[in-house]
GROMACS .gro file of C-alpha atoms in nm:
model
  442
    1MET     CA    1  -3.054   1.088  -1.398
    2ARG     CA    2  -3.385   0.927  -1.487
    3GLN     CA    3  -3.226   0.714  -1.756
    4ARG     CA    4  -2.950   0.614  -1.514
    5VAL     CA    5  -3.205   0.499  -1.253
    6VAL     CA    6  -3.396   0.302  -1.517
    7ARG     CA    7  -3.076   0.141  -1.644
    8VAL     CA    8  -2.969   0.040  -1.293
    9ALA     CA    9  -3.312  -0.105  -1.212
   10LEU     CA   10  -3.334  -0.286  -1.546
   11THR     CA   11  -2.984  -0.429  -1.501
   12ALA     CA   12  -3.067  -0.552  -1.152
   13ALA     CA   13  -3.394  -0.707  -1.271
   14LEU     CA   14  -3.223  -0.868  -1.570
   15VAL     CA   15  -2.951  -1.020  -1.351
   16ALA     CA   16  -3.214  -1.153  -1.110
   17VAL     CA   17  -3.423  -1.297  -1.393
   18VAL     CA   18  -3.122  -1.466  -1.552
   19LEU     CA   19  -3.004  -1.611  -1.222
   20LEU     CA   20  -3.353  -1.747  -1.158
   21ALA     CA   21  -3.471  -1.840  -1.506
   22VAL     CA   22  -3.165  -2.033  -1.630
   23PRO     CA   23  -3.153  -2.283  -1.340
   24LEU     CA   24  -3.533  -2.308  -1.352
   25ALA     CA   25  -3.527  -2.381  -1.725
   26LEU     CA   26  -3.268  -2.654  -1.678
   27ALA     CA   27  -3.467  -2.802  -1.388
   28ILE     CA   28  -3.785  -2.802  -1.599
   29ARG     CA   29  -3.607  -2.981  -1.882
   30SER     CA   30  -3.464  -3.243  -1.650
   31SER     CA   31  -3.802  -3.290  -1.480
   32LEU     CA   32  -3.993  -3.342  -1.805
   33TYR     CA   33  -3.745  -3.602  -1.929
   34ALA     CA   34  -3.753  -3.776  -1.590
   35ASP     CA   35  -4.135  -3.778  -1.592
   36GLN     CA   36  -4.141  -3.932  -1.937
   37ARG     CA   37  -3.893  -4.203  -1.837
   38ALA     CA   38  -4.102  -4.276  -1.526
   39THR     CA   39  -4.412  -4.309  -1.745
   40LEU     CA   40  -4.230  -4.550  -1.977
   41GLU     CA   41  -4.104  -4.749  -1.681
   42ARG     CA   42  -4.456  -4.784  -1.539
   43ALA     CA   43  -4.583  -4.899  -1.878
   44ALA     CA   44  -4.303  -5.155  -1.907
   45LEU     CA   45  -4.368  -5.287  -1.556
   46SER     CA   46  -4.741  -5.305  -1.631
   47GLY     CA   47  -4.661  -5.514  -1.938
   48ALA     CA   48  -4.411  -5.733  -1.753
   49VAL     CA   49  -4.664  -5.850  -1.495
   50ARG     CA   50  -4.885  -5.978  -1.779
   51VAL     CA   51  -4.620  -6.202  -1.931
   52SER     CA   52  -4.676  -6.573  -1.861
   53PRO     CA   53  -4.386  -6.821  -1.860
   54ASP     CA   54  -4.575  -7.024  -2.118
   55TYR     CA   55  -4.539  -6.754  -2.386
   56THR     CA   56  -4.231  -6.939  -2.510
   57THR     CA   57  -4.452  -7.240  -2.600
   58GLY     CA   58  -4.696  -7.027  -2.794
   59ASP     CA   59  -4.929  -6.896  -2.523
   60PRO     CA   60  -5.037  -6.551  -2.647
   61VAL     CA   61  -4.939  -6.243  -2.442
   62GLU     CA   62  -5.176  -5.945  -2.415
   63LEU     CA   63  -4.975  -5.633  -2.345
   64PRO     CA   64  -5.153  -5.307  -2.254
   65ALA     CA   65  -5.200  -5.063  -2.539
   66PRO     CA   66  -4.936  -4.783  -2.530
   67PRO     CA   67  -5.022  -4.414  -2.588
   68ALA     CA   68  -5.032  -4.293  -2.948
   69GLY     CA   69  -4.682  -4.276  -3.092
   70ASP     CA   70  -4.531  -4.496  -2.818
   71HIS     CA   71  -4.419  -4.858  -2.844
   72LEU     CA   72  -4.445  -5.147  -2.596
   73GLY     CA   73  -4.302  -5.489  -2.690
   74LEU     CA   74  -4.200  -5.825  -2.544
   75TYR     CA   75  -3.865  -5.972  -2.645
   76ASP     CA   76  -3.739  -6.324  -2.571
   77THR     CA   77  -3.389  -6.418  -2.475
   78HIS     CA   78  -3.296  -6.442  -2.842
   79LEU     CA   79  -3.379  -6.070  -2.895
   80ARG     CA   80  -3.686  -6.150  -3.102
   81LEU     CA   81  -4.005  -5.946  -3.080
   82ARG     CA   82  -4.277  -6.187  -2.952
   83ALA     CA   83  -4.562  -5.945  -2.878
   84GLY     CA   84  -4.651  -5.575  -2.899
   85SER     CA   85  -4.470  -5.316  -3.112
   86GLY     CA   86  -4.114  -5.210  -3.153
   87PRO     CA   87  -3.803  -5.309  -3.351
   88ARG     CA   88  -3.825  -5.667  -3.478
   89THR     CA   89  -3.484  -5.738  -3.329
   90GLY     CA   90  -3.385  -5.617  -2.987
   91ASP     CA   91  -3.133  -5.337  -2.963
   92ALA     CA   92  -2.847  -5.278  -2.721
   93ALA     CA   93  -3.085  -5.173  -2.445
   94VAL     CA   94  -3.273  -5.506  -2.476
   95ARG     CA   95  -2.948  -5.699  -2.469
   96GLU     CA   96  -2.834  -5.512  -2.158
   97ALA     CA   97  -3.165  -5.571  -1.979
   98LEU     CA   98  -3.124  -5.951  -2.026
   99GLY     CA   99  -2.857  -5.913  -1.762
  100ALA     CA  100  -3.137  -5.862  -1.504
  101THR     CA  101  -3.115  -5.481  -1.488
  102VAL     CA  102  -3.364  -5.209  -1.567
  103VAL     CA  103  -3.221  -5.003  -1.859
  104ARG     CA  104  -3.303  -4.639  -1.933
  105ALA     CA  105  -3.143  -4.513  -2.254
  106HIS     CA  106  -3.173  -4.324  -2.586
  107SER     CA  107  -3.201  -4.533  -2.898
  108GLY     CA  108  -3.268  -4.410  -3.250
  109GLY     CA  109  -3.417  -4.078  -3.135
  110ASP     CA  110  -3.641  -4.250  -2.876
  111LEU     CA  111  -3.647  -4.260  -2.500
  112VAL     CA  112  -3.625  -4.628  -2.405
  113VAL     CA  113  -3.692  -4.813  -2.079
  114VAL     CA  114  -3.641  -5.192  -2.072
  115VAL     CA  115  -3.762  -5.406  -1.779
  116PRO     CA  116  -3.652  -5.773  -1.744
  117VAL     CA  117  -3.915  -6.048  -1.693
  118SER     CA  118  -3.806  -6.331  -1.461
  119HIS     CA  119  -3.945  -6.668  -1.362
  120ALA     CA  120  -3.794  -6.917  -1.120
  121GLU     CA  121  -3.499  -6.682  -1.073
  122GLN     CA  122  -3.427  -6.683  -1.445
  123ILE     CA  123  -3.478  -6.412  -1.709
  124ILE     CA  124  -3.731  -6.539  -1.962
  125GLY     CA  125  -3.761  -6.210  -2.158
  126VAL     CA  126  -3.779  -5.832  -2.139
  127VAL     CA  127  -4.048  -5.569  -2.197
  128ARG     CA  128  -3.933  -5.264  -2.394
  129ALA     CA  129  -4.123  -4.933  -2.374
  130SER     CA  130  -4.024  -4.636  -2.592
  131SER     CA  131  -4.153  -4.294  -2.700
  132PRO     CA  132  -4.015  -4.028  -2.939
  133ALA     CA  133  -3.772  -3.788  -2.770
  134ASP     CA  134  -3.901  -3.506  -2.994
  135ALA     CA  135  -4.233  -3.508  -2.811
  136VAL     CA  136  -4.060  -3.437  -2.480
  137HIS     CA  137  -3.839  -3.181  -2.651
  138ASP     CA  138  -4.147  -2.999  -2.783
  139ARG     CA  139  -4.298  -2.991  -2.436
  140VAL     CA  140  -3.970  -2.850  -2.299
  141LEU     CA  141  -3.972  -2.574  -2.562
  142ALA     CA  142  -4.335  -2.493  -2.485
  143VAL     CA  143  -4.264  -2.460  -2.113
  144TRP     CA  144  -3.952  -2.254  -2.188
  145ALA     CA  145  -4.161  -2.022  -2.405
  146VAL     CA  146  -4.402  -1.969  -2.116
  147LEU     CA  147  -4.105  -1.906  -1.885
  148ALA     CA  148  -3.955  -1.656  -2.131
  149GLY     CA  149  -4.290  -1.475  -2.151
  150ALA     CA  150  -4.304  -1.457  -1.772
  151CYS     CA  151  -3.949  -1.316  -1.767
  152ALA     CA  152  -4.038  -1.057  -2.031
  153LEU     CA  153  -4.346  -0.958  -1.831
  154ALA     CA  154  -4.134  -0.930  -1.516
  155LEU     CA  155  -3.882  -0.708  -1.697
  156THR     CA  156  -4.160  -0.489  -1.837
  157VAL     CA  157  -4.309  -0.444  -1.491
  158ALA     CA  158  -3.959  -0.368  -1.357
  159VAL     CA  159  -3.907  -0.100  -1.623
  160LEU     CA  160  -4.245   0.061  -1.547
  161ILE     CA  161  -4.174   0.064  -1.175
  162ALA     CA  162  -3.820   0.193  -1.236
  163ARG     CA  163  -3.949   0.479  -1.452
  164ARG     CA  164  -4.200   0.574  -1.186
  165GLN     CA  165  -3.934   0.565  -0.916
  166ALA     CA  166  -3.697   0.760  -1.142
  167ARG     CA  167  -3.958   1.035  -1.173
  168LEU     CA  168  -4.004   1.040  -0.797
  169LEU     CA  169  -3.628   1.054  -0.736
  170ALA     CA  170  -3.522   1.282  -1.020
  171GLY     CA  171  -3.807   1.532  -0.994
  172PRO     CA  172  -3.692   1.697  -0.667
  173LEU     CA  173  -3.328   1.692  -0.782
  174GLU     CA  174  -3.421   1.855  -1.113
  175ASP     CA  175  -3.620   2.116  -0.922
  176LEU     CA  176  -3.318   2.177  -0.698
  177SER     CA  177  -3.099   2.209  -1.008
  178ARG     CA  178  -3.338   2.466  -1.161
  179HIS     CA  179  -3.331   2.673  -0.843
  180SER     CA  180  -2.951   2.653  -0.834
  181ARG     CA  181  -2.934   2.780  -1.193
  182ALA     CA  182  -3.171   3.061  -1.101
  183VAL     CA  183  -2.941   3.154  -0.812
  184THR     CA  184  -2.644   3.146  -1.050
  185ALA     CA  185  -2.834   3.382  -1.280
  186GLY     CA  186  -2.873   3.627  -0.991
  187ASP     CA  187  -3.211   3.538  -0.841
  188LEU     CA  188  -3.123   3.504  -0.472
  189SER     CA  189  -3.489   3.468  -0.379
  190ALA     CA  190  -3.519   3.123  -0.540
  191ARG     CA  191  -3.586   2.845  -0.290
  192ALA     CA  192  -3.609   2.468  -0.336
  193ALA     CA  193  -3.953   2.317  -0.268
  194PRO     CA  194  -4.001   2.018  -0.034
  195SER     CA  195  -4.054   1.670  -0.177
  196SER     CA  196  -4.165   1.330  -0.052
  197ILE     CA  197  -3.808   1.199  -0.011
  198ALA     CA  198  -3.651   1.271   0.325
  199GLU     CA  199  -3.289   1.263   0.207
  200ILE     CA  200  -3.355   1.505  -0.081
  201ASP     CA  201  -3.560   1.727   0.153
  202GLN     CA  202  -3.259   1.747   0.383
  203VAL     CA  203  -3.038   1.855   0.092
  204ALA     CA  204  -3.302   2.112  -0.013
  205ARG     CA  205  -3.325   2.251   0.341
  206THR     CA  206  -2.948   2.278   0.364
  207HIS     CA  207  -2.942   2.449   0.023
  208ASN     CA  208  -3.209   2.698   0.130
  209GLU     CA  209  -3.034   2.770   0.460
  210MET     CA  210  -2.704   2.824   0.280
  211LEU     CA  211  -2.872   3.054   0.029
  212HIS     CA  212  -3.040   3.250   0.307
  213SER     CA  213  -2.708   3.294   0.487
  214LEU     CA  214  -2.540   3.396   0.162
  215THR     CA  215  -2.817   3.645   0.084
  216GLU     CA  216  -2.786   3.801   0.427
  217LEU     CA  217  -2.408   3.818   0.396
  218LEU     CA  218  -2.431   3.989   0.058
  219ARG     CA  219  -2.696   4.228   0.187
  220HIS     CA  220  -2.477   4.326   0.482
  221GLU     CA  221  -2.177   4.377   0.253
  222ARG     CA  222  -2.376   4.590   0.009
  223ASP     CA  223  -2.521   4.789   0.297
  224PHE     CA  224  -2.175   4.843   0.438
  225ALA     CA  225  -2.037   4.958   0.103
  226ALA     CA  226  -2.335   5.188   0.048
  227ASN     CA  227  -2.316   5.329   0.400
  228ALA     CA  228  -1.940   5.380   0.382
  229SER     CA  229  -1.966   5.546   0.042
  230HIS     CA  230  -2.253   5.765   0.160
  231GLN     CA  231  -2.067   5.872   0.470
  232LEU     CA  232  -1.750   5.947   0.268
  233ARG     CA  233  -1.929   6.142  -0.002
  234THR     CA  234  -2.038   6.427   0.225
  235PRO     CA  235  -1.698   6.510   0.380
  236LEU     CA  236  -1.524   6.461   0.045
  237THR     CA  237  -1.768   6.699  -0.122
  238GLY     CA  238  -1.721   6.950   0.158
  239LEU     CA  239  -1.340   6.921   0.134
  240GLN     CA  240  -1.355   6.963  -0.241
  241LEU     CA  241  -1.570   7.277  -0.211
  242THR     CA  242  -1.336   7.415   0.054
  243LEU     CA  243  -1.030   7.357  -0.163
  244GLU     CA  244  -1.200   7.517  -0.463
  245ALA     CA  245  -1.294   7.818  -0.250
  246GLY     CA  246  -0.937   7.842  -0.120
  247LEU     CA  247  -0.804   7.838  -0.476
  248ALA     CA  248  -1.047   8.115  -0.575
  249GLN     CA  249  -0.950   8.341  -0.282
  250ASP     CA  250  -0.586   8.265  -0.209
  251ASP     CA  251  -0.330   8.475  -0.388
  252ASP     CA  252  -0.024   8.311  -0.233
  253ALA     CA  253   0.163   8.150  -0.523
  254ARG     CA  254   0.340   7.915  -0.283
  255LEU     CA  255   0.017   7.760  -0.153
  256ARG     CA  256  -0.159   7.734  -0.486
  257PRO     CA  257   0.029   7.422  -0.617
  258ALA     CA  258  -0.036   7.239  -0.289
  259LEU     CA  259  -0.405   7.332  -0.300
  260GLU     CA  260  -0.432   7.220  -0.662
  261GLU     CA  261  -0.268   6.887  -0.582
  262ALA     CA  262  -0.493   6.837  -0.280
  263LEU     CA  263  -0.799   6.917  -0.494
  264ALA     CA  264  -0.688   6.669  -0.762
  265THR     CA  265  -0.633   6.400  -0.498
  266THR     CA  266  -0.976   6.472  -0.350
  267ARG     CA  267  -1.140   6.438  -0.689
  268ARG     CA  268  -0.964   6.110  -0.752
  269LEU     CA  269  -1.068   5.983  -0.410
  270HIS     CA  270  -1.427   6.084  -0.486
  271GLY     CA  271  -1.409   5.889  -0.811
  272THR     CA  272  -1.262   5.589  -0.630
  273VAL     CA  273  -1.548   5.588  -0.380
  274GLU     CA  274  -1.798   5.597  -0.667
  275GLU     CA  275  -1.629   5.302  -0.840
  276VAL     CA  276  -1.616   5.098  -0.519
  277LEU     CA  277  -1.986   5.165  -0.470
  278ARG     CA  278  -2.053   5.067  -0.832
  279LEU     CA  279  -1.867   4.740  -0.783
  280SER     CA  280  -2.075   4.657  -0.475
  281ARG     CA  281  -2.407   4.678  -0.660
  282PRO     CA  282  -2.600   4.351  -0.713
  283CYS     CA  283  -2.700   4.182  -1.040
  284GLY     CA  284  -2.355   4.065  -1.139
  285LEU     CA  285  -2.085   4.288  -1.276
  286PRO     CA  286  -2.158   4.658  -1.320
  287GLY     CA  287  -2.206   4.807  -1.661
  288PRO     CA  288  -1.914   4.937  -1.867
  289ALA     CA  289  -1.757   5.263  -1.759
  290PRO     CA  290  -1.743   5.545  -2.016
  291ALA     CA  291  -1.417   5.614  -2.200
  292ASP     CA  292  -1.392   5.974  -2.082
  293THR     CA  293  -1.018   6.044  -2.058
  294GLU     CA  294  -0.754   6.076  -2.326
  295LEU     CA  295  -0.465   5.837  -2.280
  296SER     CA  296  -0.202   6.108  -2.308
  297ARG     CA  297  -0.366   6.305  -2.028
  298LEU     CA  298  -0.398   5.994  -1.812
  299LEU     CA  299  -0.026   5.917  -1.850
  300ARG     CA  300   0.073   6.275  -1.773
  301GLU     CA  301  -0.136   6.285  -1.456
  302THR     CA  302  -0.012   5.942  -1.346
  303GLU     CA  303   0.350   6.040  -1.398
  304ALA     CA  304   0.297   6.367  -1.216
  305ARG     CA  305   0.145   6.188  -0.913
  306TRP     CA  306   0.412   5.921  -0.882
  307HIS     CA  307   0.731   6.086  -1.008
  308GLY     CA  308   0.794   6.269  -0.681
  309LEU     CA  309   0.726   5.962  -0.467
  310PHE     CA  310   0.973   5.747  -0.659
  311ALA     CA  311   1.226   6.031  -0.671
  312GLY     CA  312   1.200   6.064  -0.294
  313ASP     CA  313   1.297   5.695  -0.268
  314GLY     CA  314   1.591   5.747  -0.505
  315ARG     CA  315   1.422   5.555  -0.786
  316ARG     CA  316   1.311   5.639  -1.141
  317LEU     CA  317   0.971   5.618  -1.307
  318GLU     CA  318   0.962   5.595  -1.687
  319CYS     CA  319   0.640   5.627  -1.888
  320GLU     CA  320   0.620   5.560  -2.260
  321ARG     CA  321   0.377   5.477  -2.540
  322ARG     CA  322   0.441   5.242  -2.826
  323ASP     CA  323   0.247   5.317  -3.144
  324VAL     CA  324  -0.058   5.439  -2.953
  325PRO     CA  325  -0.255   5.726  -3.116
  326ASP     CA  326  -0.300   6.046  -2.916
  327ASP     CA  327  -0.679   6.041  -2.947
  328VAL     CA  328  -0.739   5.709  -2.772
  329ARG     CA  329  -0.978   5.742  -2.478
  330VAL     CA  330  -1.005   5.510  -2.178
  331PRO     CA  331  -1.215   5.498  -1.860
  332GLY     CA  332  -0.991   5.740  -1.674
  333THR     CA  333  -1.096   5.683  -1.314
  334LEU     CA  334  -1.083   5.303  -1.326
  335VAL     CA  335  -0.759   5.275  -1.524
  336ALA     CA  336  -0.593   5.537  -1.304
  337GLU     CA  337  -0.699   5.348  -0.992
  338ILE     CA  338  -0.558   5.021  -1.126
  339LEU     CA  339  -0.231   5.187  -1.231
  340ASP     CA  340  -0.202   5.349  -0.887
  341VAL     CA  341  -0.233   5.006  -0.724
  342LEU     CA  342   0.033   4.857  -0.954
  343LEU     CA  343   0.271   5.153  -0.909
  344ASP     CA  344   0.224   5.152  -0.533
  345ASN     CA  345   0.289   4.776  -0.533
  346ALA     CA  346   0.609   4.836  -0.734
  347ARG     CA  347   0.721   5.114  -0.498
  348VAL     CA  348   0.658   4.915  -0.179
  349HIS     CA  349   0.757   4.564  -0.286
  350GLY     CA  350   0.982   4.623  -0.588
  351ARG     CA  351   1.313   4.790  -0.649
  352GLY     CA  352   1.505   4.976  -0.916
  353THR     CA  353   1.355   5.161  -1.212
  354VAL     CA  354   0.979   5.130  -1.265
  355ARG     CA  355   0.850   5.141  -1.623
  356LEU     CA  356   0.492   5.208  -1.732
  357THR     CA  357   0.452   5.114  -2.097
  358VAL     CA  358   0.135   5.137  -2.307
  359ARG     CA  359   0.106   4.918  -2.620
  360ASP     CA  360  -0.160   4.922  -2.888
  361LEU     CA  361  -0.296   4.572  -2.962
  362ASP     CA  362  -0.569   4.678  -3.207
  363ASP     CA  363  -0.888   4.644  -2.998
  364VAL     CA  364  -0.698   4.626  -2.669
  365LEU     CA  365  -0.455   4.854  -2.490
  366ALA     CA  366  -0.187   4.682  -2.284
  367PHE     CA  367  -0.053   4.869  -1.979
  368ASP     CA  368   0.273   4.706  -1.863
  369VAL     CA  369   0.409   4.794  -1.518
  370THR     CA  370   0.751   4.645  -1.452
  371ASP     CA  371   1.033   4.692  -1.204
  372GLU     CA  372   1.365   4.525  -1.123
  373GLY     CA  373   1.234   4.326  -0.826
  374GLU     CA  374   1.091   3.977  -0.797
  375VAL     CA  375   0.740   3.848  -0.724
  376GLU     CA  376   0.746   3.606  -0.432
  377GLY     CA  377   0.485   3.358  -0.312
  378ASP     CA  378   0.219   3.162  -0.498
  379SER     CA  379   0.134   3.341  -0.821
  380ALA     CA  380  -0.197   3.150  -0.846
  381ARG     CA  381  -0.316   3.325  -0.527
  382LEU     CA  382  -0.161   3.662  -0.602
  383PHE     CA  383  -0.498   3.827  -0.674
  384ASP     CA  384  -0.684   3.658  -0.385
  385ARG     CA  385  -0.818   3.903  -0.134
  386GLY     CA  386  -0.619   3.889   0.189
  387HIS     CA  387  -0.320   3.709   0.033
  388THR     CA  388   0.021   3.879   0.044
  389GLY     CA  389   0.325   3.732  -0.126
  390ASP     CA  390   0.585   3.860   0.120
  391GLY     CA  391   0.366   3.906   0.427
  392ALA     CA  392   0.357   4.287   0.397
  393GLY     CA  393   0.036   4.478   0.338
  394GLU     CA  394  -0.330   4.383   0.371
  395GLY     CA  395  -0.364   4.185   0.047
  396ILE     CA  396  -0.641   4.411  -0.084
  397GLY     CA  397  -0.479   4.627  -0.352
  398LEU     CA  398  -0.415   4.365  -0.622
  399ALA     CA  399  -0.751   4.198  -0.553
  400LEU     CA  400  -0.930   4.533  -0.594
  401ALA     CA  401  -0.731   4.611  -0.909
  402HIS     CA  402  -0.826   4.270  -1.051
  403ASP     CA  403  -1.197   4.333  -0.979
  404LEU     CA  404  -1.177   4.678  -1.137
  405ALA     CA  405  -1.012   4.530  -1.447
  406VAL     CA  406  -1.289   4.270  -1.478
  407SER     CA  407  -1.552   4.544  -1.443
  408LEU     CA  408  -1.387   4.713  -1.743
  409GLY     CA  409  -1.421   4.396  -1.946
  410GLY     CA  410  -1.044   4.362  -1.934
  411ARG     CA  411  -0.790   4.149  -1.749
  412LEU     CA  412  -0.506   4.201  -1.505
  413SER     CA  413  -0.239   3.933  -1.490
  414LEU     CA  414   0.113   3.863  -1.375
  415THR     CA  415   0.330   3.837  -1.686
  416SER     CA  416   0.675   3.804  -1.529
  417ARG     CA  417   0.799   3.698  -1.187
  418ARG     CA  418   1.156   3.820  -1.233
  419PRO     CA  419   1.179   4.099  -1.316
  420ALA     CA  420   0.835   4.167  -1.173
  421GLY     CA  421   0.582   4.258  -1.440
  422PHE     CA  422   0.205   4.308  -1.448
  423THR     CA  423  -0.008   4.369  -1.758
  424LEU     CA  424  -0.349   4.535  -1.767
  425LEU     CA  425  -0.553   4.475  -2.082
  426VAL     CA  426  -0.821   4.736  -2.148
  427PRO     CA  427  -1.058   4.683  -2.442
  428VAL     CA  428  -1.115   4.982  -2.669
  429GLY     CA  429  -1.330   5.015  -2.978
  430GLN     CA  430  -1.421   5.257  -3.256
  431ASP     CA  431  -1.725   5.474  -3.187
  432GLU     CA  432  -2.004   5.457  -3.442
  433PRO     CA  433  -2.074   5.783  -3.630
  434GLY     CA  434  -2.318   6.003  -3.451
  435GLU     CA  435  -2.268   5.840  -3.108
  436ALA     CA  436  -2.186   6.056  -2.813
  437GLY     CA  437  -2.019   5.966  -2.494
  438GLY     CA  438  -1.895   5.636  -2.636
  439ARG     CA  439  -1.574   5.467  -2.528
  440GLY     CA  440  -1.276   5.394  -2.745
  441ARG     CA  441  -1.126   5.598  -3.025
  442PRO     CA  442  -1.339   5.902  -3.122
   0.00000   0.00000   0.00000
């Protein structure tokens, strides 16, 4: 910005100097030439008043001495030089002046002024005054050089003032930019300092007020997530302990499958609460989740949870793997949560057979969830919180699944509108020898 301010100021100063200096230079040139012609005319008139009518009969004429380098001469009506200095024979200017007119002209590189001398209403001769035009030209160049120096000085002063003003203008904006970058990096305590420029101070105050409001909003949201998670943990833990105690004491074989399913659902809900709390923590995205679940087990549990629900709706759920090793591990809780959102979305909004396919893409696992329905609405806003394509639902599930995928370092995207298809990419990697608890392929 500083360079831009200097360029603008220098351009404005240069335009002003050009608009002023060029006409001034032309006026100075015209004035110097006019002054020289006026000087020659005064010298010629001074000589003319000294000419006696008897000079034609031999009476000597005493003309005033001209300045060094100039000429002053008396010519008769036959164009002959009778006194003073100048060409021995009169030139065109002398001939024209015999017509009773004052002549101002250039002749042979000289400025020439010729004044007629009259007696008894008749022209008896002319006085010719001349000086080299180069002398005037040199004076014009000298004055132009002084004018150019003044212009250069003016431009230098303009640049110095522009640089100082650029520092005054750009400094607060650069400070505001640094604070904005600090906020982007996660420092919500950064505040812009006041400056001496009212307009920039207003922007800084607005920025600080916005940042304060944003900080408070984030604090309230984090507090809500923490409070909700804390309040859910206790009853979930109590329910889990109760179910475990019921499994240990109950001998009724008919109740045991229901208790086991309720316990598994409770554990998954407990894990979901932990992940939601982890997502609400500050300092950017949470750290990577551990790859703690084998893929084969994850698929079995997912199919077991959703097979009955789809069967109850008269629909089929097909799960398959394509060239995926059995020992691949993934973050079980997060991936299961995302798959549950996609399968629930397919059950509520889709139709026909639902297929869950896992593909091995070297360092990435691709989870494809497809059905025979169609995705409606704006696909660009499909993962926006609160947006629903067909008006049904709260518009939270896909947004949450997208956030969970990002927290994994992966990506969730719509890959087909008809038939409807979503793909979850989950990065996996080889564990280094000797590492424990790593994610990826053991």
